[in-house]
Amino acid sequence: MKECPRIVVGGTASGTGKTSVTLGIVAALKKQGLVVQTFKVGPDFLDPTYLAMASGRPCYNLDGWMMGRDHVERTVARTCEDADIAVIEGVMGLFDGAKPGSLEGSTAEIALWLDAPVLLVVNTHGMAQSIAAVVKGFALFEPRLNLAGVIVNRSGSDSHGSFLKSSLKAAMLPGVVAVVPRGGLPELTSRHLGLVTANPKVITARTIDELADAMSRYGDLVAIVNTARSAPGLNIRPETRKHLKERVCLGVAFDDAFHFYYQDFFDALSDNGCAITRFSPLADSNVPHDADALYFGGGYPEVMAETLAANEPMRAAVRTFAASNRPIYAECGGLMYLCSGLEETDGTFRPMAGLIPATTKMYEKRQSLAYVEVTLKADSLWGHRGDTVRGHEFHYSRLTSDPAGKDGWESVYRMKKRASGETDEGYRKGKVLASYAHLHLPPHDRALAHFIKSCEGDK
């Protein structure tokens, strides 16, 4: 691939402000006329929507555990072909990953694979010379990592910022490329883990401008760009893309209730001859007339439950589509929608599409946050018995009963979680498949081909 200047923005922990800082850097560089390609480490669906708004380009996830090194590298090479700089936002703390004693799934792993210099965001509220101890620990923990600079966040004053800079200089540690005062960046709305999904009602163009102006004021953009340009060339095998002729059309539920999707999944489907058309279970009265299959991703169906329940024409259309023996795939929020109903935290019951003979119940506490590995117990939309794919779970609801064994429904997943062992999941009847797992399928060419063939039906 061509030279690709790149930086990783990591943090000492969650909550350091690295998302706001990264957004400010991206927006500021874009205002300077650079084409900025953004990435988000980990399985997160929310931060990428903000990064895409700030850059004006789709943002891509990079997850070492789910995707593997080859797919991470090829994704970066493909999407950076026409970019001037790549900015990669980390997840949690720099070394936090899938398991103790390993960099697997961490921001550091991605930085090492991509040979990318790291800018470390440190929340310095209530901190003085201790910043040197913190940064030294991060710099020495993994000697192969290039910790190239520090972003001081939430400093108390100009003199505080100067003290922090001097402390790092005296300890002969990486220098400061930005000092952001407390309150120097506009606040971003939070929900559950991380942020709400970006849209013009949540984050306006003015907010993006404010973030850009703040990082231009408090940061040294020249130093940041030069740090990115110091990254060596990457020896990545060029990707041969297929661009097959369109054979099928996938109707994708996309609105305020359903919007958790991986961009590289849509790219891979498109390359393999699958057209994508969006529809809204909230606002539309029917599914797309030309759809060969439907996909209901995750999102916030619990927030929009009243509106979803009130749209009986759409719920009936989904049932009719399923009866036509065309594929329907649903993940997490999509599973909730395909069930007979949803019980809110206050006990209010909302009828849903009525395909799966079970209901879901919302809880105040999170019910699952975990990487998962799924092995197919039987042939399904994504492959054959014995095939394995990785993904993750993140949800506040639970099924109130097991639909397997009821009215022809069966479980076709054997799901392994790191913390809680193995369970049977993945509910199928005919060509309907639903699960709480968000699978990452783009690295699996056979799975994509199998799904598209399933969509073709008798064509």
XYZ file of C-alpha atoms in Angstrom:
459
model
C 0.000 0.000 0.000
C 1.018 3.633 -0.349
C 2.441 5.493 2.629
C -0.303 6.022 5.184
C 0.390 8.498 7.994
C -1.410 7.178 11.054
C -1.812 7.654 14.784
C -3.565 5.783 17.551
C -5.285 7.852 20.248
C -5.237 5.694 23.367
C -6.209 6.358 26.960
C -5.031 5.341 30.394
C -8.588 4.118 31.070
C -12.187 4.569 30.002
C -13.474 8.032 30.816
C -10.275 9.950 30.055
C -12.038 11.887 27.298
C -10.321 10.193 24.380
C -13.485 10.160 22.238
C -13.930 13.937 22.494
C -10.210 14.473 21.941
C -10.178 12.176 18.912
C -13.233 13.862 17.435
C -11.564 17.237 17.884
C -8.380 16.085 16.175
C -10.291 14.548 13.268
C -12.519 17.589 12.766
C -9.573 19.996 13.031
C -7.524 18.078 10.464
C -10.521 17.931 8.130
C -10.945 21.717 8.424
C -7.330 22.022 7.307
C -8.237 20.189 4.106
C -6.922 16.731 4.947
C -8.836 13.578 4.017
C -9.071 11.772 7.344
C -9.907 8.072 7.560
C -11.112 7.059 11.013
C -11.139 3.748 12.847
C -12.413 2.568 16.225
C -10.728 -0.226 18.165
C -13.119 -2.818 19.552
C -16.671 -3.947 18.768
C -18.303 -0.605 19.643
C -21.135 0.579 17.357
C -21.532 4.060 18.861
C -18.201 5.900 18.662
C -17.853 5.126 14.928
C -21.013 7.118 14.204
C -19.390 10.193 15.786
C -16.093 9.656 14.008
C -17.906 9.295 10.684
C -19.689 12.616 11.266
C -16.417 14.347 12.140
C -14.522 13.000 9.112
C -17.317 12.915 6.546
C -16.348 9.310 5.726
C -17.445 5.897 7.028
C -15.594 4.764 10.137
C -14.407 1.156 10.445
C -13.966 -1.044 13.505
C -10.644 -2.755 14.174
C -10.935 -5.619 16.654
C -8.038 -8.011 16.970
C -10.005 -10.756 18.718
C -13.018 -10.768 16.392
C -11.289 -9.947 13.107
C -7.746 -11.298 13.261
C -4.619 -9.515 12.053
C -5.022 -10.185 8.356
C -8.491 -8.643 8.173
C -7.446 -5.661 10.325
C -4.513 -4.901 8.046
C -6.494 -5.366 4.836
C -9.289 -3.135 6.134
C -6.818 -0.334 6.855
C -5.065 -0.749 3.508
C -8.332 -0.724 1.554
C -9.974 2.213 3.287
C -6.864 4.416 3.423
C -6.126 4.263 -0.303
C -7.416 7.811 -0.865
C -6.801 9.224 2.624
C -4.146 11.698 3.789
C -4.070 10.462 7.370
C -5.608 7.705 9.491
C -6.771 8.417 13.045
C -7.537 5.370 15.193
C -9.460 5.802 18.435
C -8.645 3.220 21.081
C -10.933 1.363 23.463
C -10.859 1.516 27.288
C -7.266 1.711 28.537
C -4.404 1.228 26.099
C -3.629 -2.333 27.253
C -7.152 -3.495 28.132
C -8.235 -6.449 26.012
C -9.979 -9.779 25.882
C -8.112 -11.531 28.701
C -5.517 -10.918 31.433
C -1.854 -11.281 30.557
C -2.437 -10.734 26.850
C -2.713 -7.813 24.422
C -5.381 -9.696 22.462
C -8.285 -7.403 21.632
C -6.526 -4.298 22.966
C -5.658 -0.934 21.474
C -1.979 -1.758 21.953
C -2.351 -4.867 19.796
C -3.760 -2.805 16.916
C -1.012 -0.199 17.307
C 1.650 -2.929 17.144
C 0.094 -4.653 14.134
C -0.116 -1.355 12.255
C 3.226 -0.032 13.542
C 1.392 3.140 14.514
C 2.638 5.768 16.988
C 0.406 6.254 20.020
C -0.795 9.491 21.609
C -1.797 8.791 25.211
C -4.734 10.741 26.673
C -4.318 11.293 30.424
C -7.017 12.722 32.672
C -4.850 14.993 34.825
C -7.533 16.335 37.147
C -5.982 16.274 40.623
C -2.590 15.173 39.270
C 0.823 16.838 39.269
C 4.220 15.096 38.985
C 2.437 11.743 39.145
C 1.773 12.183 35.427
C 5.402 11.153 34.887
C 4.900 7.921 36.797
C 1.726 7.140 34.858
C 3.241 7.854 31.447
C 6.456 6.014 32.305
C 4.453 2.940 33.252
C 2.563 3.000 29.975
C 5.755 3.650 27.990
C 7.639 0.727 29.554
C 4.838 -1.822 29.881
C 5.215 -2.970 26.259
C 8.677 -1.973 24.929
C 7.720 -2.652 21.291
C 5.029 0.039 21.428
C 5.855 3.539 20.162
C 4.299 5.857 22.733
C 5.082 9.037 20.830
C 3.223 11.772 22.705
C 0.869 12.741 25.502
C -2.447 14.585 25.412
C -3.118 16.245 28.743
C -6.857 16.428 29.350
C -8.811 18.318 32.040
C -5.911 20.360 33.342
C -6.794 22.947 35.970
C -5.000 26.027 34.604
C -2.213 27.244 32.337
C 0.282 26.898 35.177
C -0.973 23.367 35.886
C -0.463 22.452 32.229
C 3.068 23.897 32.292
C 3.871 21.913 35.443
C 2.679 18.697 33.788
C 4.775 19.369 30.691
C 7.858 20.053 32.817
C 7.311 16.874 34.808
C 7.348 14.754 31.669
C 10.363 16.601 30.271
C 12.337 16.183 33.500
C 11.652 12.440 33.405
C 12.763 12.307 29.733
C 9.374 10.964 28.639
C 7.360 11.594 25.458
C 6.340 15.220 25.089
C 2.929 16.855 25.302
C 1.120 17.567 22.007
C -2.009 19.061 23.583
C -3.131 20.523 26.906
C -6.919 20.614 27.126
C -8.314 22.474 30.151
C -11.201 21.224 32.222
C -14.370 22.195 30.333
C -12.393 22.915 27.183
C -14.336 20.420 25.097
C -18.131 20.311 24.665
C -19.837 17.492 26.544
C -21.192 14.500 24.615
C -24.379 12.734 25.727
C -23.846 9.317 27.333
C -26.035 6.207 27.337
C -25.331 2.756 28.775
C -21.720 2.011 27.803
C -20.212 4.955 25.940
C -22.303 7.335 23.872
C -25.660 7.562 22.219
C -25.575 7.051 18.466
C -24.541 10.201 16.632
C -27.171 12.091 14.690
C -27.811 15.783 14.038
C -30.135 15.949 17.055
C -27.417 14.640 19.385
C -24.268 16.184 17.912
C -24.698 19.165 15.622
C -22.362 20.590 12.997
C -21.725 23.403 15.472
C -20.559 20.904 18.104
C -18.174 19.372 15.593
C -16.839 22.849 14.817
C -16.416 23.566 18.527
C -14.451 20.347 18.971
C -12.240 21.233 15.994
C -11.623 24.755 17.259
C -10.813 23.481 20.739
C -8.163 21.041 19.530
C -6.731 23.695 17.199
C -6.485 26.043 20.191
C -5.179 23.597 22.776
C -3.223 21.189 20.607
C -0.220 21.291 18.328
C -1.728 19.970 15.105
C 1.606 20.202 13.285
C 3.210 17.948 15.883
C 0.259 15.528 15.687
C 0.483 15.296 11.889
C 4.258 14.908 12.009
C 3.856 12.117 14.547
C 1.474 10.362 12.153
C 3.905 10.865 9.278
C 6.679 9.239 11.306
C 4.916 5.888 10.987
C 6.848 3.566 8.657
C 5.401 2.079 5.494
C 3.198 -0.965 5.955
C 3.961 -4.216 4.171
C 0.370 -5.320 3.595
C -0.724 -7.697 0.880
C -2.944 -5.830 -1.614
C -6.575 -6.871 -1.435
C -8.271 -8.195 -4.542
C -11.872 -7.045 -4.427
C -14.565 -8.879 -6.368
C -17.244 -6.314 -7.268
C -19.619 -9.026 -8.442
C -22.798 -8.153 -10.310
C -25.786 -7.577 -8.023
C -27.768 -10.772 -7.558
C -29.841 -10.137 -4.435
C -31.194 -7.266 -2.386
C -30.958 -7.096 1.414
C -33.466 -4.916 3.223
C -31.740 -3.420 6.279
C -33.769 -1.979 9.171
C -32.222 1.426 9.805
C -33.724 4.121 12.023
C -33.644 5.291 15.646
C -34.520 1.767 16.812
C -32.057 -0.227 14.665
C -28.648 1.114 13.667
C -25.882 -1.078 15.120
C -24.035 -2.317 12.033
C -20.458 -2.819 10.871
C -19.600 -0.831 7.749
C -17.173 -3.462 6.464
C -20.017 -5.997 6.527
C -22.018 -3.903 4.084
C -18.869 -3.384 1.973
C -18.285 -7.145 1.834
C -21.906 -7.893 0.914
C -21.812 -5.280 -1.830
C -18.590 -6.735 -3.259
C -20.256 -10.140 -3.362
C -23.293 -8.997 -5.349
C -25.718 -7.982 -2.595
C -27.480 -4.635 -2.919
C -28.407 -2.856 0.325
C -31.673 -0.954 0.757
C -32.737 0.640 4.038
C -36.190 0.725 5.561
C -37.666 1.920 8.843
C -39.722 -0.360 11.108
C -40.693 2.842 12.924
C -41.987 4.915 10.015
C -42.610 2.622 7.012
C -45.721 0.520 6.548
C -44.040 -2.247 4.570
C -40.674 -3.878 3.977
C -38.861 -3.049 0.701
C -40.755 -4.620 -2.202
C -37.539 -5.786 -3.897
C -35.938 -7.323 -0.797
C -34.812 -10.944 -1.011
C -33.912 -10.972 2.696
C -34.227 -8.742 5.770
C -31.641 -7.796 8.388
C -32.596 -6.348 11.782
C -29.478 -5.195 13.609
C -29.089 -3.978 17.156
C -30.035 -0.598 18.501
C -32.559 0.784 20.966
C -35.895 -0.952 20.323
C -36.679 -0.558 24.033
C -36.521 3.230 23.686
C -38.766 3.173 20.627
C -40.967 0.289 21.796
C -44.217 2.259 21.852
C -43.771 3.424 18.248
C -42.667 -0.008 17.061
C -45.709 -1.589 18.690
C -48.056 0.972 17.156
C -46.821 0.212 13.626
C -49.005 -2.881 13.111
C -48.749 -2.735 9.282
C -44.969 -3.163 9.502
C -45.227 -5.962 12.074
C -47.693 -7.766 9.800
C -45.408 -7.211 6.798
C -42.519 -8.859 8.647
C -44.687 -11.885 9.460
C -45.802 -12.114 5.829
C -42.192 -11.906 4.658
C -41.199 -14.758 6.960
C -44.132 -16.853 5.722
C -42.820 -16.445 2.163
C -39.735 -18.474 3.191
C -37.331 -15.617 2.549
C -34.416 -15.140 4.984
C -34.647 -12.865 7.997
C -31.579 -12.351 10.168
C -31.769 -10.493 13.492
C -29.183 -9.535 16.104
C -29.839 -8.388 19.686
C -32.336 -5.523 19.254
C -33.514 -7.286 16.120
C -34.171 -10.457 18.121
C -36.190 -8.391 20.594
C -38.309 -7.030 17.738
C -38.986 -10.462 16.248
C -40.297 -11.790 19.577
C -43.971 -11.692 20.523
C -43.441 -8.757 22.840
C -41.167 -6.611 24.972
C -41.646 -5.835 28.658
C -40.220 -2.484 29.689
C -38.518 -1.883 33.037
C -41.743 -0.432 34.476
C -43.710 -3.540 33.485
C -45.373 -2.033 30.392
C -45.823 -4.694 27.706
C -45.402 -3.811 24.018
C -46.340 -6.262 21.236
C -43.604 -6.805 18.678
C -43.448 -8.642 15.334
C -44.652 -11.941 16.796
C -42.383 -14.400 14.994
C -40.421 -15.876 17.913
C -42.607 -17.573 20.570
C -41.033 -15.732 23.500
C -40.905 -12.285 25.060
C -37.989 -10.166 26.217
C -37.756 -8.165 29.436
C -35.688 -5.017 30.012
C -33.571 -4.619 33.150
C -31.871 -1.613 34.709
C -28.609 -3.528 34.988
C -26.651 -4.816 32.022
C -27.325 -8.503 31.371
C -24.367 -9.316 29.148
C -21.134 -7.742 27.904
C -18.794 -10.330 26.446
C -16.908 -11.574 23.449
C -18.528 -14.724 22.083
C -17.459 -17.538 19.787
C -20.286 -19.247 17.939
C -20.102 -22.744 16.486
C -22.979 -23.794 14.249
C -24.753 -26.926 15.488
C -26.615 -27.176 12.184
C -26.591 -25.548 8.756
C -27.943 -21.997 8.919
C -27.981 -18.731 6.998
C -24.284 -18.179 7.697
C -22.793 -21.563 6.974
C -22.634 -25.255 7.692
C -22.540 -27.329 10.831
C -19.177 -26.965 12.569
C -18.383 -23.527 11.158
C -17.157 -21.024 13.754
C -17.399 -17.234 13.856
C -16.656 -14.633 16.525
C -18.642 -11.675 17.799
C -19.825 -10.013 20.987
C -22.879 -9.468 23.192
C -24.044 -6.284 24.871
C -27.609 -6.006 26.120
C -29.865 -4.992 28.987
C -32.691 -7.408 28.153
C -33.251 -11.145 28.477
C -35.551 -13.702 26.962
C -38.195 -14.667 29.500
C -38.300 -18.230 28.133
C -36.378 -20.430 25.735
C -38.081 -20.514 22.320
C -36.208 -23.670 21.272
C -38.607 -26.590 21.011
C -41.696 -24.419 20.573
C -43.644 -24.310 17.307
C -40.771 -25.640 15.194
C -38.067 -23.336 16.607
C -34.634 -24.776 17.382
C -31.277 -23.606 18.689
C -28.482 -23.764 16.089
C -25.656 -21.980 17.952
C -23.270 -23.357 20.531
C -22.060 -20.103 22.056
C -18.916 -19.862 24.151
C -18.327 -16.869 26.427
C -15.035 -16.318 28.192
C -16.538 -15.739 31.624
C -19.633 -17.940 31.704
C -18.867 -21.013 29.613
C -21.015 -22.430 26.810
C -24.722 -22.078 26.117
C -27.142 -23.011 23.350
C -28.451 -19.988 21.492
C -29.182 -18.784 17.939
C -32.882 -19.449 17.297
C -34.029 -20.660 13.899
C -37.218 -21.631 12.186
C -37.218 -22.028 8.427
C -35.110 -19.154 7.106
C -35.483 -16.925 10.167
C -32.404 -16.735 12.413
C -32.139 -14.548 15.522
C -29.575 -14.200 18.294
C -28.300 -11.823 20.955
C -24.833 -12.122 19.389
C -23.486 -9.433 17.079
C -21.364 -11.528 14.712
C -18.445 -10.111 12.754
C -18.735 -11.858 9.403
C -16.628 -9.931 6.822
C -13.478 -12.083 7.311
C -15.503 -15.200 6.468
C -15.886 -15.424 2.684
C -17.697 -18.769 2.881
C -20.259 -17.381 5.318
C -20.983 -14.397 3.069
C -21.302 -16.603 -0.006
C -23.601 -18.998 1.858
C -25.843 -16.157 3.013
C -26.136 -14.643 -0.465
C -26.957 -18.063 -1.913
C -29.670 -18.413 0.745
C -31.068 -15.054 -0.354
C -31.181 -16.133 -3.985
C -33.738 -18.835 -3.216
C -35.182 -20.119 -6.480
C -33.765 -17.289 -8.621
